[in-house]
Amino acid sequence: MRTGRAARILLLLAALSPVFQAQTVTVDDSVSGFIGNDVILRCTFTNNNPNIKITQVTWQKATNGSKQNIAIFHPSMGVSVLPPYKARVSFKKPSLDDATIKLSSLELLDEGVYICEFATFPTGNRESQVNLTVFARPVIDAELSPDTITARAGSPRKIVVATCTCANGKPPGIITWETNVNGETDVKESRNQNGTITVTSQYLLVPSREAHRQPLTCVVNYQMNRTTKMLMLNVQYEPEVTVEGFDGNWYLNREDVRLTCRADGNPPATSYQWKMLNGSLPVNVEPQNTTLFFKGSVTHELAGTYVCEATNAIGKRSGLVEVNITESPQIPPSSTSSSSSMAGLDGSESNNNTLVIGAAVGGAVLVLLSGVIIFIVLRKRRQTFKGDYNTKKHVFGNGYSKAGVLPPAPEHIPYQEESDEDKKPSSMNVSYENERKVPRDGVDFDADSKRPYFTVDESDTQEEFEDQTLSFQYPPDLTEDMVSQNDGSIISKKEWYV
Ligand SMILES: *[C@@H]1O[C@H](CO)[C@@H](O)[C@H](O)[C@H]1NC(C)=O
Ligand SMILES: *[C@@H]1O[C@H](CO)[C@@H](O)[C@H](O)[C@H]1NC(C)=O
Ligand SMILES: *[C@@H]1O[C@H](CO)[C@@H](O)[C@H](O)[C@H]1NC(C)=O
Ligand SMILES: *[C@@H]1O[C@H](CO)[C@@H](O)[C@H](O)[C@H]1NC(C)=O
Ligand SMILES: *[C@@H]1O[C@H](CO)[C@@H](O)[C@H](O)[C@H]1NC(C)=O
Ligand SMILES: *[C@@H]1O[C@H](CO)[C@@H](O)[C@H](O)[C@H]1NC(C)=O
Ligand SMILES: *[C@@H]1O[C@H](CO)[C@@H](O)[C@H](O)[C@H]1NC(C)=O
């Protein structure tokens, strides 16, 4: 009874655990390799029962439900590899418990199910299967459209500008695009007869001048590998034309003026034509390539709108400039001179920073110096104009003391003057119903206007005035104020608006 029960338990254990199985054929779960590479197909036999004898080892491939022999090992007959595997298959260590083989120079057709079979006596055949997967590296290529890409105004049609292919991959690669140019992709996949897959991705966009010379990169991800192919877009477009050379300072008798036509076109503009918007070109001009030379000195006859028309293979476009002639040289605006000097610094920025720092320090010294000079000039002038102030002109106590607080703009006056018989200094924040005036920028204009004014020659207020003068030495708009003070009145602006 007891032994029978023990035997049953043993049987149960044997069924559950492979350790207790009598014979086991062990293979890998799956095997894969790239075309041309070698793979190892492992196969071992575990035999717990010394009464079971292995008679032969066989590798087969399952094709279409039937089995095709590849290689056989027999203890006394030796190794036999069958065609077409003769040159590519070999036993690693031919023996009755290890049937491992090497399959070299993988081909796509090698993919499939392989069977490792041990023939035993007296129990019969034992076998296991392993799947072999063959990978094929794709061939990646990207190219621009062979057609000329032309930007046409008013044509929003998207066209194919580039094609990226990931050919004959197994598994297929994944194509994406990287670019700053807006567009869309069109992907197609086709399966080849040998089981590989060709992926084709086209990039479409609306051709534009902005897209010209923009990089377009095809990115292919395949089995953790990333391959990129960069293309440079080439878009043809009509010339974009601007006319340079008029600096707003063409005064009578100025010599050596010219206008230059700048045309950005692809392909480059080949011809340039100059004309006037109204009428014909002045007699003494000579066009040479992109430049219109004016011979002799400037006269009133040169005024007008000059048009340059540039032509390339795509079309023609024009740019224009309106030239007016002044009697005498214009004082060049300070902004132009500073911007040109900035450009000079920019050009040499790669050299070193000391130049910039030097310029900054120099500028600071200059500002300080001019501040001192202005202060001295003001002081002098105040002394000389004492008599004038004494007669009629008055200084508001707080008039200019605050930098950035400018007198109300003249255009506001008509809206406010009529209703206010008081003629208080107008301010946008002043409401007529409300007696309390709203402070603007921290300065109470109402308080300002009610503050007793003082004349410069009052001895005790002279000190106060000097303080005020000092306090507005440094605002940057001081020089502008100075210009308008040619009449000697520092407060002239404020007074105008009161
Ligand atoms: C496998 O069988 C299919 C039909 O079942 C047949 O079309 C095909 O040609 C066969 N392939 C080989 C290699 O025998
Ligand atoms: C092996 O391949 C066969 C046939 O292609 C398939 O049915 C089976 O699921 C595969 N086994 C594994 C473990 O991938
Ligand atoms: C698979 O087929 C394609 C198309 O016929 C061919 O270009 C490619 O070379 C083939 N790949 C292999 C590995 O034979
Ligand atoms: C990935 O790229 C490296 C280097 O180009 C190459 O050696 C490797 O075989 C590639 N792997 C695959 C899966 O293509
Ligand atoms: C050009 O001439 C037309 C009439 O011929 C005139 O109406 C127009 O104002 C002129 N334009 C300029 C910029 O002179
Ligand atoms: C005009 O252009 C041609 C070709 O670009 C050049 O050879 C020639 O010197 C130019 N003429 C002038 C006056 O710039
Ligand atoms: C002259 O032309 C410039 C720029 O075109 C313009 O800003 C300026 O107002 C013109 N002056 C006169 C007097 O027409």
Coordinates of C-alpha atoms and ligand atoms in Angstrom, one line a residue:
M1 CA 0.0 0.0 0.0
R2 CA 2.6 2.5 1.1
T3 CA 5.0 1.7 -1.7
G4 CA 2.2 2.0 -4.3
R5 CA 1.4 5.5 -3.0
A6 CA 5.0 6.6 -3.0
A7 CA 5.3 5.4 -6.6
R8 CA 2.2 7.4 -7.6
I9 CA 3.7 10.6 -6.0
L10 CA 7.0 10.0 -7.9
L11 CA 5.1 9.6 -11.1
L12 CA 3.2 12.9 -10.5
L13 CA 6.5 14.7 -9.7
A14 CA 8.0 13.3 -12.9
A15 CA 5.1 14.6 -14.9
L16 CA 5.4 18.1 -13.4
S17 CA 9.1 18.7 -13.4
P18 CA 11.4 18.3 -16.4
V19 CA 14.2 17.2 -14.1
F20 CA 12.3 14.0 -13.7
Q21 CA 11.5 13.6 -17.4
A22 CA 13.4 10.8 -18.8
Q23 CA 14.6 12.5 -22.0
T24 CA 14.7 16.2 -22.9
V25 CA 15.7 18.0 -26.1
T26 CA 16.8 21.5 -25.3
V27 CA 16.9 24.3 -27.9
D28 CA 16.9 28.2 -27.7
D29 CA 13.6 30.0 -27.7
S30 CA 14.4 31.8 -30.9
V31 CA 17.4 32.7 -33.0
S32 CA 18.0 35.6 -35.3
G33 CA 20.7 37.0 -37.5
F34 CA 21.4 39.5 -40.3
I35 CA 21.9 38.4 -43.8
G36 CA 25.5 37.2 -44.3
N37 CA 26.1 36.6 -40.7
D38 CA 26.4 33.2 -38.9
V39 CA 24.0 31.7 -36.3
I40 CA 24.3 28.9 -33.9
L41 CA 21.4 26.5 -33.5
R42 CA 21.9 24.9 -30.1
C43 CA 20.4 21.5 -29.3
T44 CA 21.3 19.2 -26.4
F45 CA 19.8 15.9 -25.2
T46 CA 19.3 15.1 -21.5
N47 CA 18.9 11.4 -20.7
N48 CA 18.3 10.1 -17.2
N49 CA 17.6 6.6 -18.3
P50 CA 20.7 4.6 -19.1
N51 CA 18.6 2.0 -20.8
I52 CA 17.7 4.4 -23.6
K53 CA 20.2 4.6 -26.4
I54 CA 20.6 7.3 -28.9
T55 CA 20.9 6.0 -32.4
Q56 CA 21.0 9.2 -34.6
V57 CA 20.8 13.0 -34.5
T58 CA 19.0 14.9 -37.2
W59 CA 18.4 18.6 -38.1
Q60 CA 15.5 19.4 -40.3
K61 CA 13.7 22.4 -41.6
A62 CA 9.9 22.6 -41.8
T63 CA 8.8 23.7 -45.2
N64 CA 5.2 23.9 -46.1
G65 CA 4.2 21.1 -43.7
S66 CA 6.9 18.7 -44.9
K67 CA 10.3 18.3 -43.3
Q68 CA 13.6 18.8 -45.2
N69 CA 16.7 17.1 -43.8
I70 CA 19.7 19.4 -43.3
A71 CA 22.3 17.5 -41.3
I72 CA 22.7 14.0 -39.7
F73 CA 25.1 12.6 -37.2
H74 CA 25.4 8.9 -36.7
P75 CA 27.8 7.4 -34.1
S76 CA 29.3 5.0 -36.5
M77 CA 28.5 6.5 -40.0
G78 CA 29.7 10.0 -39.0
V79 CA 28.3 13.4 -40.3
S80 CA 26.2 14.0 -43.3
V81 CA 25.2 17.5 -44.4
L82 CA 22.8 17.6 -47.3
P83 CA 22.6 20.0 -50.2
P84 CA 22.0 22.9 -50.4
Y85 CA 23.5 23.2 -46.9
K86 CA 26.7 21.4 -47.5
A87 CA 29.0 24.4 -47.4
R88 CA 27.1 26.4 -44.7
V89 CA 26.2 23.9 -42.0
S90 CA 28.6 22.2 -39.6
F91 CA 28.2 20.4 -36.2
K92 CA 30.0 22.3 -33.5
K93 CA 30.9 19.2 -31.5
P94 CA 29.3 16.1 -33.1
S95 CA 28.2 13.8 -30.3
L96 CA 25.2 11.8 -29.2
D97 CA 24.1 14.4 -26.6
D98 CA 25.0 17.7 -28.4
A99 CA 23.6 18.4 -31.9
T100 CA 24.5 22.1 -32.0
I101 CA 25.2 23.3 -35.5
K102 CA 26.4 26.5 -37.0
L103 CA 24.6 28.0 -40.0
S104 CA 26.8 30.5 -41.8
S105 CA 26.2 33.2 -44.4
L106 CA 22.5 33.6 -43.6
E107 CA 20.1 34.1 -46.5
L108 CA 16.6 35.4 -46.4
L109 CA 15.3 31.9 -47.3
D110 CA 16.9 30.4 -44.2
E111 CA 14.2 31.9 -42.1
G112 CA 11.8 29.3 -40.8
V113 CA 11.3 26.6 -38.2
Y114 CA 14.2 24.2 -37.5
I115 CA 13.7 20.8 -35.8
C116 CA 16.3 19.1 -33.8
E117 CA 15.5 15.4 -33.5
F118 CA 17.1 12.6 -31.5
A119 CA 16.3 9.1 -32.5
T120 CA 16.4 6.7 -29.5
F121 CA 15.9 3.0 -28.9
P122 CA 13.6 1.7 -27.7
T123 CA 11.5 4.9 -26.9
G124 CA 11.5 6.4 -30.4
N125 CA 12.1 10.0 -31.5
R126 CA 12.4 13.1 -29.3
E127 CA 12.4 16.5 -30.9
S128 CA 12.3 20.3 -30.3
Q129 CA 11.7 23.3 -32.6
V130 CA 13.5 26.6 -32.9
N131 CA 12.4 29.6 -35.1
L132 CA 15.1 31.4 -37.1
T133 CA 14.5 34.9 -38.1
V134 CA 16.6 36.6 -40.8
F135 CA 17.0 40.4 -40.7
A136 CA 17.9 42.5 -43.7
R137 CA 19.6 45.9 -43.3
P138 CA 17.8 48.4 -45.4
V139 CA 19.4 50.6 -48.0
I140 CA 18.7 54.3 -47.0
D141 CA 18.8 57.1 -49.5
A142 CA 17.4 60.6 -49.7
E143 CA 17.2 62.9 -52.7
L144 CA 15.7 66.1 -53.8
S145 CA 13.0 66.1 -56.4
P146 CA 14.6 66.0 -59.8
D147 CA 12.1 68.7 -60.9
T148 CA 12.9 72.3 -60.4
I149 CA 11.0 73.7 -57.4
T150 CA 9.7 77.1 -58.2
A151 CA 7.9 79.5 -55.8
R152 CA 5.0 81.0 -57.6
A153 CA 3.0 83.8 -56.1
G154 CA -0.6 82.9 -55.4
S155 CA 0.0 79.2 -55.9
P156 CA -0.5 77.3 -52.6
R157 CA -0.2 73.9 -54.2
K158 CA 2.1 71.5 -52.2
I159 CA 4.6 69.7 -54.3
V160 CA 7.0 66.9 -53.6
V161 CA 10.4 68.4 -52.8
A162 CA 12.3 65.3 -51.6
T163 CA 12.0 61.6 -51.3
C164 CA 13.6 59.3 -48.7
T165 CA 13.7 55.6 -49.2
C166 CA 14.5 52.8 -46.8
A167 CA 14.7 49.9 -49.2
N168 CA 14.6 46.2 -48.7
G169 CA 14.6 46.3 -44.9
K170 CA 13.4 43.4 -42.7
P171 CA 11.8 44.5 -40.5
P172 CA 11.0 47.8 -42.2
G173 CA 12.7 51.0 -41.1
I174 CA 10.8 54.0 -39.8
I175 CA 11.2 57.3 -41.7
T176 CA 10.7 60.7 -40.2
W177 CA 11.7 64.2 -41.4
E178 CA 13.4 67.0 -39.5
T179 CA 13.1 70.5 -40.9
N180 CA 12.0 74.1 -40.1
V181 CA 10.0 74.3 -43.2
N182 CA 6.3 73.5 -42.9
G183 CA 5.3 70.6 -44.9
E184 CA 3.7 67.2 -44.9
T185 CA 4.8 63.6 -45.5
D186 CA 3.4 60.9 -47.7
V187 CA 4.5 57.4 -46.7
K188 CA 4.2 54.2 -48.8
E189 CA 5.3 50.7 -47.9
S190 CA 5.7 47.9 -50.4
R191 CA 6.6 44.3 -49.7
N192 CA 9.2 42.7 -51.9
Q193 CA 8.9 39.0 -53.0
N194 CA 11.8 38.0 -50.8
G195 CA 10.0 39.3 -47.8
T196 CA 11.8 42.5 -47.3
I197 CA 9.9 45.8 -47.2
T198 CA 10.6 49.1 -48.9
V199 CA 9.4 52.3 -47.2
T200 CA 9.2 55.5 -49.2
S201 CA 8.5 58.8 -47.7
Q202 CA 7.9 62.0 -49.7
Y203 CA 8.1 65.5 -48.3
L204 CA 5.7 68.0 -49.7
L205 CA 5.6 71.7 -49.2
V206 CA 4.4 74.9 -50.8
P207 CA 7.6 76.3 -52.5
S208 CA 8.6 79.7 -51.0
R209 CA 11.6 82.0 -51.0
E210 CA 11.9 81.3 -47.3
A211 CA 12.3 77.6 -47.9
H212 CA 15.3 78.1 -50.1
R213 CA 18.6 76.8 -48.6
Q214 CA 16.7 75.3 -45.7
P215 CA 18.0 72.0 -44.5
L216 CA 15.6 69.0 -44.8
T217 CA 16.8 65.9 -43.0
C218 CA 15.5 62.4 -43.5
V219 CA 15.8 60.3 -40.3
V220 CA 15.5 56.5 -40.5
N221 CA 15.2 54.4 -37.3
Y222 CA 16.1 50.8 -37.8
Q223 CA 16.7 48.4 -34.9
M224 CA 17.9 51.0 -32.5
N225 CA 20.1 52.5 -35.2
R226 CA 19.5 56.1 -36.4
T227 CA 20.5 57.1 -39.9
T228 CA 20.2 60.7 -41.1
K229 CA 20.5 62.1 -44.6
M230 CA 20.5 65.9 -44.9
L231 CA 19.3 67.7 -48.0
M232 CA 19.4 71.4 -48.8
L233 CA 16.3 72.7 -50.4
N234 CA 16.6 74.6 -53.6
V235 CA 13.7 76.8 -54.5
Q236 CA 13.7 79.2 -57.4
Y237 CA 12.0 82.5 -57.0
E238 CA 11.6 85.9 -58.6
P239 CA 14.0 88.6 -57.6
E240 CA 13.1 90.4 -54.4
V241 CA 14.3 94.0 -55.2
T242 CA 15.3 96.9 -53.0
V243 CA 17.0 100.1 -54.0
E244 CA 19.8 101.4 -51.8
G245 CA 21.8 104.6 -51.9
F246 CA 19.4 107.3 -51.0
D247 CA 20.2 108.5 -47.5
G248 CA 17.6 111.2 -47.3
N249 CA 20.4 113.8 -47.7
W250 CA 20.6 114.6 -51.4
Y251 CA 21.2 118.3 -51.2
L252 CA 21.9 120.7 -54.1
N253 CA 25.3 120.4 -55.6
R254 CA 26.2 117.2 -53.7
E255 CA 28.6 115.1 -55.9
D256 CA 28.9 111.5 -56.6
V257 CA 25.5 110.1 -55.7
R258 CA 24.3 106.7 -56.9
L259 CA 21.5 104.2 -56.5
T260 CA 22.1 100.5 -56.2
C261 CA 19.6 97.8 -57.0
R262 CA 19.8 94.8 -54.7
A263 CA 18.0 91.8 -56.0
D264 CA 17.7 88.5 -54.2
G265 CA 16.6 86.0 -56.7
N266 CA 17.2 82.3 -57.4
P267 CA 18.7 82.0 -60.0
P268 CA 20.4 85.4 -59.6
A269 CA 18.9 88.3 -61.6
T270 CA 20.6 88.7 -64.9
S271 CA 19.2 92.0 -66.0
Y272 CA 18.4 95.3 -64.3
Q273 CA 16.4 98.1 -65.7
W274 CA 16.1 101.5 -64.2
K275 CA 13.2 103.9 -64.8
M276 CA 11.2 106.6 -63.2
L277 CA 7.7 106.0 -61.9
N278 CA 6.6 109.1 -63.7
G279 CA 8.4 110.1 -66.9
S280 CA 11.9 109.3 -68.0
L281 CA 15.2 109.1 -66.2
P282 CA 17.2 112.3 -65.8
V283 CA 19.7 112.9 -68.7
N284 CA 22.8 112.7 -66.7
V285 CA 22.4 109.2 -65.2
E286 CA 24.3 106.1 -66.3
P287 CA 23.2 102.6 -65.4
Q288 CA 26.0 100.1 -65.0
N289 CA 25.0 96.6 -64.0
T290 CA 23.1 97.1 -60.7
T291 CA 24.1 100.7 -60.1
L292 CA 22.7 103.9 -61.4
F293 CA 25.4 106.5 -61.4
F294 CA 24.5 110.2 -61.3
K295 CA 27.0 112.3 -63.2
G296 CA 27.7 115.8 -62.0
S297 CA 26.1 117.4 -59.0
V298 CA 22.7 117.0 -57.5
T299 CA 19.9 119.2 -59.0
H300 CA 16.2 119.5 -58.4
E301 CA 15.6 117.5 -61.6
L302 CA 16.8 114.3 -59.9
A303 CA 13.8 114.3 -57.5
G304 CA 11.3 111.6 -58.2
T305 CA 10.6 107.9 -57.7
Y306 CA 13.3 105.6 -59.1
V307 CA 12.3 102.0 -60.0
C308 CA 14.7 99.1 -60.5
E309 CA 13.3 96.1 -62.3
A310 CA 15.3 93.0 -62.0
T311 CA 14.8 89.9 -64.1
N312 CA 15.8 86.3 -63.6
A313 CA 14.7 83.0 -65.2
I314 CA 11.5 82.9 -63.1
G315 CA 10.3 86.4 -63.7
K316 CA 10.7 90.1 -63.0
R317 CA 10.1 92.2 -59.9
S318 CA 10.8 95.8 -59.1
G319 CA 11.8 97.9 -56.1
L320 CA 11.6 101.6 -55.8
V321 CA 12.9 104.6 -53.9
E322 CA 11.5 108.1 -53.6
V323 CA 14.3 110.6 -53.9
N324 CA 13.7 114.2 -52.8
I325 CA 16.3 116.9 -53.0
T326 CA 17.0 119.4 -50.2
E327 CA 18.5 122.9 -50.5
S328 CA 21.2 122.3 -48.0
P329 CA 22.8 119.3 -46.2
Q330 CA 20.6 117.7 -43.5
I331 CA 22.1 117.2 -40.1
P332 CA 22.5 113.5 -40.1
P333 CA 20.3 111.9 -37.4
S334 CA 22.4 110.8 -34.5
S335 CA 20.8 107.3 -34.7
T336 CA 22.3 106.6 -38.1
S337 CA 25.9 107.5 -37.0
S338 CA 25.6 105.4 -33.8
S339 CA 24.1 102.4 -35.7
S340 CA 26.9 102.5 -38.2
S341 CA 29.5 102.6 -35.5
M342 CA 27.7 99.7 -33.8
A343 CA 27.9 97.8 -37.1
G344 CA 31.6 98.4 -37.1
L345 CA 31.9 96.9 -33.7
D346 CA 29.8 94.0 -34.6
G347 CA 32.1 93.3 -37.5
S348 CA 35.1 92.9 -35.3
E349 CA 33.4 91.3 -32.4
S350 CA 35.3 88.1 -33.0
N351 CA 38.5 89.9 -32.3
N352 CA 38.0 90.6 -28.6
N353 CA 35.7 92.2 -26.1
T354 CA 38.1 94.9 -25.0
L355 CA 37.2 97.0 -27.9
V356 CA 33.5 97.0 -26.8
I357 CA 34.5 97.6 -23.2
G358 CA 36.8 100.4 -24.3
A359 CA 34.0 101.9 -26.4
A360 CA 31.6 101.7 -23.4
V361 CA 34.1 103.3 -21.0
G362 CA 34.8 106.0 -23.6
G363 CA 31.1 106.6 -24.0
A364 CA 30.6 106.9 -20.3
V365 CA 33.5 109.4 -20.1
L366 CA 32.0 111.3 -23.0
V367 CA 28.5 111.5 -21.4
L368 CA 30.1 112.7 -18.1
L369 CA 32.2 115.3 -20.0
S370 CA 29.3 116.6 -21.9
G371 CA 27.2 116.7 -18.7
V372 CA 29.9 118.9 -17.1
I373 CA 30.1 121.1 -20.2
I374 CA 26.3 121.5 -20.4
F375 CA 26.2 122.4 -16.7
I376 CA 28.8 125.1 -17.2
V377 CA 27.0 126.4 -20.2
L378 CA 23.7 126.5 -18.4
R379 CA 25.2 128.3 -15.5
K380 CA 26.8 130.9 -17.7
R381 CA 23.6 131.3 -19.7
R382 CA 21.4 131.7 -16.6
Q383 CA 23.6 134.5 -15.5
T384 CA 23.4 136.3 -18.8
F385 CA 19.7 135.9 -19.1
K386 CA 18.9 137.0 -15.6
G387 CA 17.5 140.3 -17.0
D388 CA 15.1 138.4 -19.4
Y389 CA 13.6 136.3 -16.7
N390 CA 13.1 139.3 -14.7
T391 CA 10.8 140.9 -17.2
K392 CA 8.2 138.3 -18.0
K393 CA 9.3 134.6 -18.1
H394 CA 8.6 132.5 -15.2
V395 CA 10.0 129.2 -14.0
F396 CA 7.7 126.6 -12.6
G397 CA 9.2 125.1 -9.5
N398 CA 8.9 121.5 -10.6
G399 CA 8.7 121.9 -14.3
Y400 CA 11.4 119.6 -15.6
S401 CA 12.8 118.1 -12.4
K402 CA 11.5 114.7 -13.2
A403 CA 13.2 112.8 -16.0
G404 CA 10.7 111.3 -18.4
V405 CA 7.8 113.6 -17.4
L406 CA 7.4 115.7 -20.5
P407 CA 5.0 118.5 -20.9
P408 CA 1.6 117.4 -22.2
A409 CA 1.7 116.8 -25.9
P410 CA 0.3 119.6 -28.0
E411 CA -2.3 117.5 -29.7
H412 CA -4.2 117.0 -26.4
I413 CA -4.7 120.7 -25.9
P414 CA -7.8 121.2 -28.1
Y415 CA -9.8 118.6 -26.2
Q416 CA -9.1 120.1 -22.8
E417 CA -8.6 123.8 -23.2
E418 CA -12.1 124.8 -24.2
S419 CA -13.9 123.6 -21.0
D420 CA -11.3 124.7 -18.5
E421 CA -11.5 128.4 -18.1
D422 CA -8.8 128.0 -15.4
K423 CA -6.3 126.9 -18.1
K424 CA -4.6 124.4 -15.8
P425 CA -1.8 122.5 -17.3
S426 CA -3.6 119.8 -19.3
S427 CA -3.0 116.2 -18.5
M428 CA -4.7 113.1 -19.8
N429 CA -5.7 112.1 -16.3
V430 CA -7.4 115.4 -15.5
S431 CA -11.2 115.0 -15.2
Y432 CA -13.3 118.2 -15.4
E433 CA -16.0 117.1 -12.9
N434 CA -13.5 116.1 -10.3
E435 CA -11.8 118.9 -8.5
R436 CA -9.0 116.6 -7.2
K437 CA -6.4 116.1 -9.9
V438 CA -5.0 112.7 -10.4
P439 CA -1.2 112.6 -10.0
R440 CA 0.6 111.4 -13.2
D441 CA 3.8 109.6 -12.8
G442 CA 4.0 110.7 -9.3
V443 CA 3.9 114.3 -10.2
D444 CA 0.8 116.2 -9.2
F445 CA 0.2 118.6 -12.0
D446 CA -2.5 120.4 -10.1
A447 CA -0.1 121.0 -7.3
D448 CA 2.4 122.1 -9.9
S449 CA 0.2 124.7 -11.4
K450 CA -0.8 126.0 -8.0
R451 CA 2.8 126.2 -6.8
P452 CA 3.9 129.7 -6.6
Y453 CA 6.2 130.4 -9.5
F454 CA 9.3 132.4 -8.9
T455 CA 11.5 134.6 -11.0
V456 CA 15.1 133.9 -11.3
D457 CA 16.3 137.0 -9.8
E458 CA 14.6 136.5 -6.4
S459 CA 17.6 135.9 -4.3
D460 CA 16.1 133.2 -2.0
T461 CA 14.6 131.1 -4.8
Q462 CA 17.7 131.3 -6.8
E463 CA 19.1 128.5 -4.6
E464 CA 16.1 126.4 -5.2
F465 CA 16.3 127.0 -8.9
E466 CA 19.9 125.9 -8.9
D467 CA 18.9 122.7 -7.2
Q468 CA 16.3 122.1 -9.9
T469 CA 18.8 122.8 -12.6
L470 CA 21.2 120.3 -11.1
S471 CA 18.6 117.7 -10.8
F472 CA 17.9 117.8 -14.5
Q473 CA 21.4 117.8 -15.7
Y474 CA 21.5 114.1 -16.7
P475 CA 18.3 113.1 -18.4
P476 CA 19.2 112.0 -21.9
D477 CA 16.5 114.3 -23.4
L478 CA 18.3 117.3 -22.0
T479 CA 20.1 118.1 -25.3
E480 CA 16.8 118.2 -27.0
D481 CA 15.5 120.6 -24.5
M482 CA 18.6 122.6 -25.0
V483 CA 17.9 123.0 -28.7
S484 CA 14.5 124.4 -28.1
Q485 CA 15.9 126.7 -25.5
N486 CA 17.7 128.9 -28.1
D487 CA 15.6 131.8 -27.0
G488 CA 17.2 131.5 -23.6
S489 CA 14.1 130.2 -21.8
I490 CA 14.6 127.0 -20.1
I491 CA 10.9 126.6 -19.4
S492 CA 9.7 127.6 -22.7
K493 CA 8.1 124.3 -23.6
K494 CA 6.1 124.1 -20.4
E495 CA 4.9 127.7 -20.9
W496 CA 3.7 127.0 -24.4
Y497 CA 1.2 124.5 -23.2
V498 CA -0.1 126.4 -20.2
Ligands
LIG1 C1 4.0 25.9 -50.0 O1 2.6 25.7 -50.2 C2 1.9 26.7 -50.8 C3 0.5 26.3 -50.9 O2 0.1 25.7 -49.7 C4 2.5 26.8 -52.3 O3 1.9 27.9 -52.9 C5 4.0 27.1 -52.2 O4 4.5 27.1 -53.5 C6 4.7 26.1 -51.4 N1 6.1 26.4 -51.2 C7 7.0 25.5 -51.3 C8 8.4 26.1 -51.1 O5 6.8 24.4 -51.6
LIG2 C1 7.7 29.8 -34.8 O1 7.2 29.9 -36.1 C2 6.0 29.3 -36.3 C3 5.6 29.4 -37.8 O2 6.1 30.5 -38.3 C4 5.0 30.0 -35.4 O3 3.7 29.4 -35.6 C5 5.4 29.9 -34.0 O4 4.5 30.7 -33.2 C6 6.8 30.5 -33.8 N1 7.2 30.3 -32.5 C7 7.8 31.2 -31.8 C8 8.3 30.8 -30.4 O5 8.1 32.3 -32.3
LIG3 C1 14.9 41.5 -51.9 O1 14.2 42.0 -53.1 C2 14.4 43.3 -53.5 C3 13.5 43.6 -54.7 O2 13.4 42.5 -55.6 C4 15.9 43.3 -53.9 O3 16.2 44.6 -54.4 C5 16.7 43.0 -52.7 O4 18.1 43.0 -53.1 C6 16.4 41.7 -52.2 N1 17.1 41.5 -50.9 C7 17.8 40.4 -50.7 C8 18.5 40.4 -49.4 O5 18.0 39.6 -51.5
LIG4 C1 24.1 50.1 -36.3 O1 25.1 50.9 -36.8 C2 26.4 50.4 -36.5 C3 27.4 51.4 -37.0 O2 27.1 51.9 -38.2 C4 26.6 49.0 -37.1 O3 27.8 48.5 -36.8 C5 25.5 48.1 -36.6 O4 25.6 46.9 -37.3 C6 24.2 48.7 -36.9 N1 23.1 47.9 -36.3 C7 22.1 47.6 -37.0 C8 21.1 46.8 -36.3 O5 21.9 47.9 -38.1
LIG5 C1 2.5 110.5 -61.6 O1 1.8 111.1 -62.6 C2 0.4 111.1 -62.4 C3 -0.3 111.6 -63.6 O2 0.5 111.4 -64.7 C4 0.1 111.9 -61.2 O3 -1.3 111.8 -60.9 C5 0.8 111.3 -60.0 O4 0.6 112.1 -58.8 C6 2.3 111.3 -60.3 N1 3.0 110.6 -59.2 C7 4.0 111.1 -58.7 C8 4.6 110.3 -57.6 O5 4.6 112.1 -59.1
LIG6 C1 29.2 94.4 -64.7 O1 29.1 93.1 -64.4 C2 30.1 92.3 -65.1 C3 29.8 90.9 -64.9 O2 29.3 90.7 -63.6 C4 31.5 92.7 -64.7 O3 32.4 92.0 -65.5 C5 31.7 94.2 -65.0 O4 32.9 94.6 -64.5 C6 30.6 95.0 -64.3 N1 30.7 96.4 -64.7 C7 30.7 97.3 -63.8 C8 30.8 98.7 -64.3 O5 30.6 97.1 -62.6
LIG7 C1 12.1 113.0 -48.4 O1 12.0 111.6 -48.4 C2 12.1 111.0 -47.2 C3 12.2 109.6 -47.3 O2 11.6 109.1 -48.5 C4 10.9 111.5 -46.3 O3 11.0 110.9 -45.1 C5 10.9 112.9 -46.2 O4 9.7 113.3 -45.6 C6 10.9 113.6 -47.6 N1 11.0 115.0 -47.5 C7 10.2 115.8 -48.2 C8 10.5 117.2 -48.0 O5 9.4 115.4 -49.0

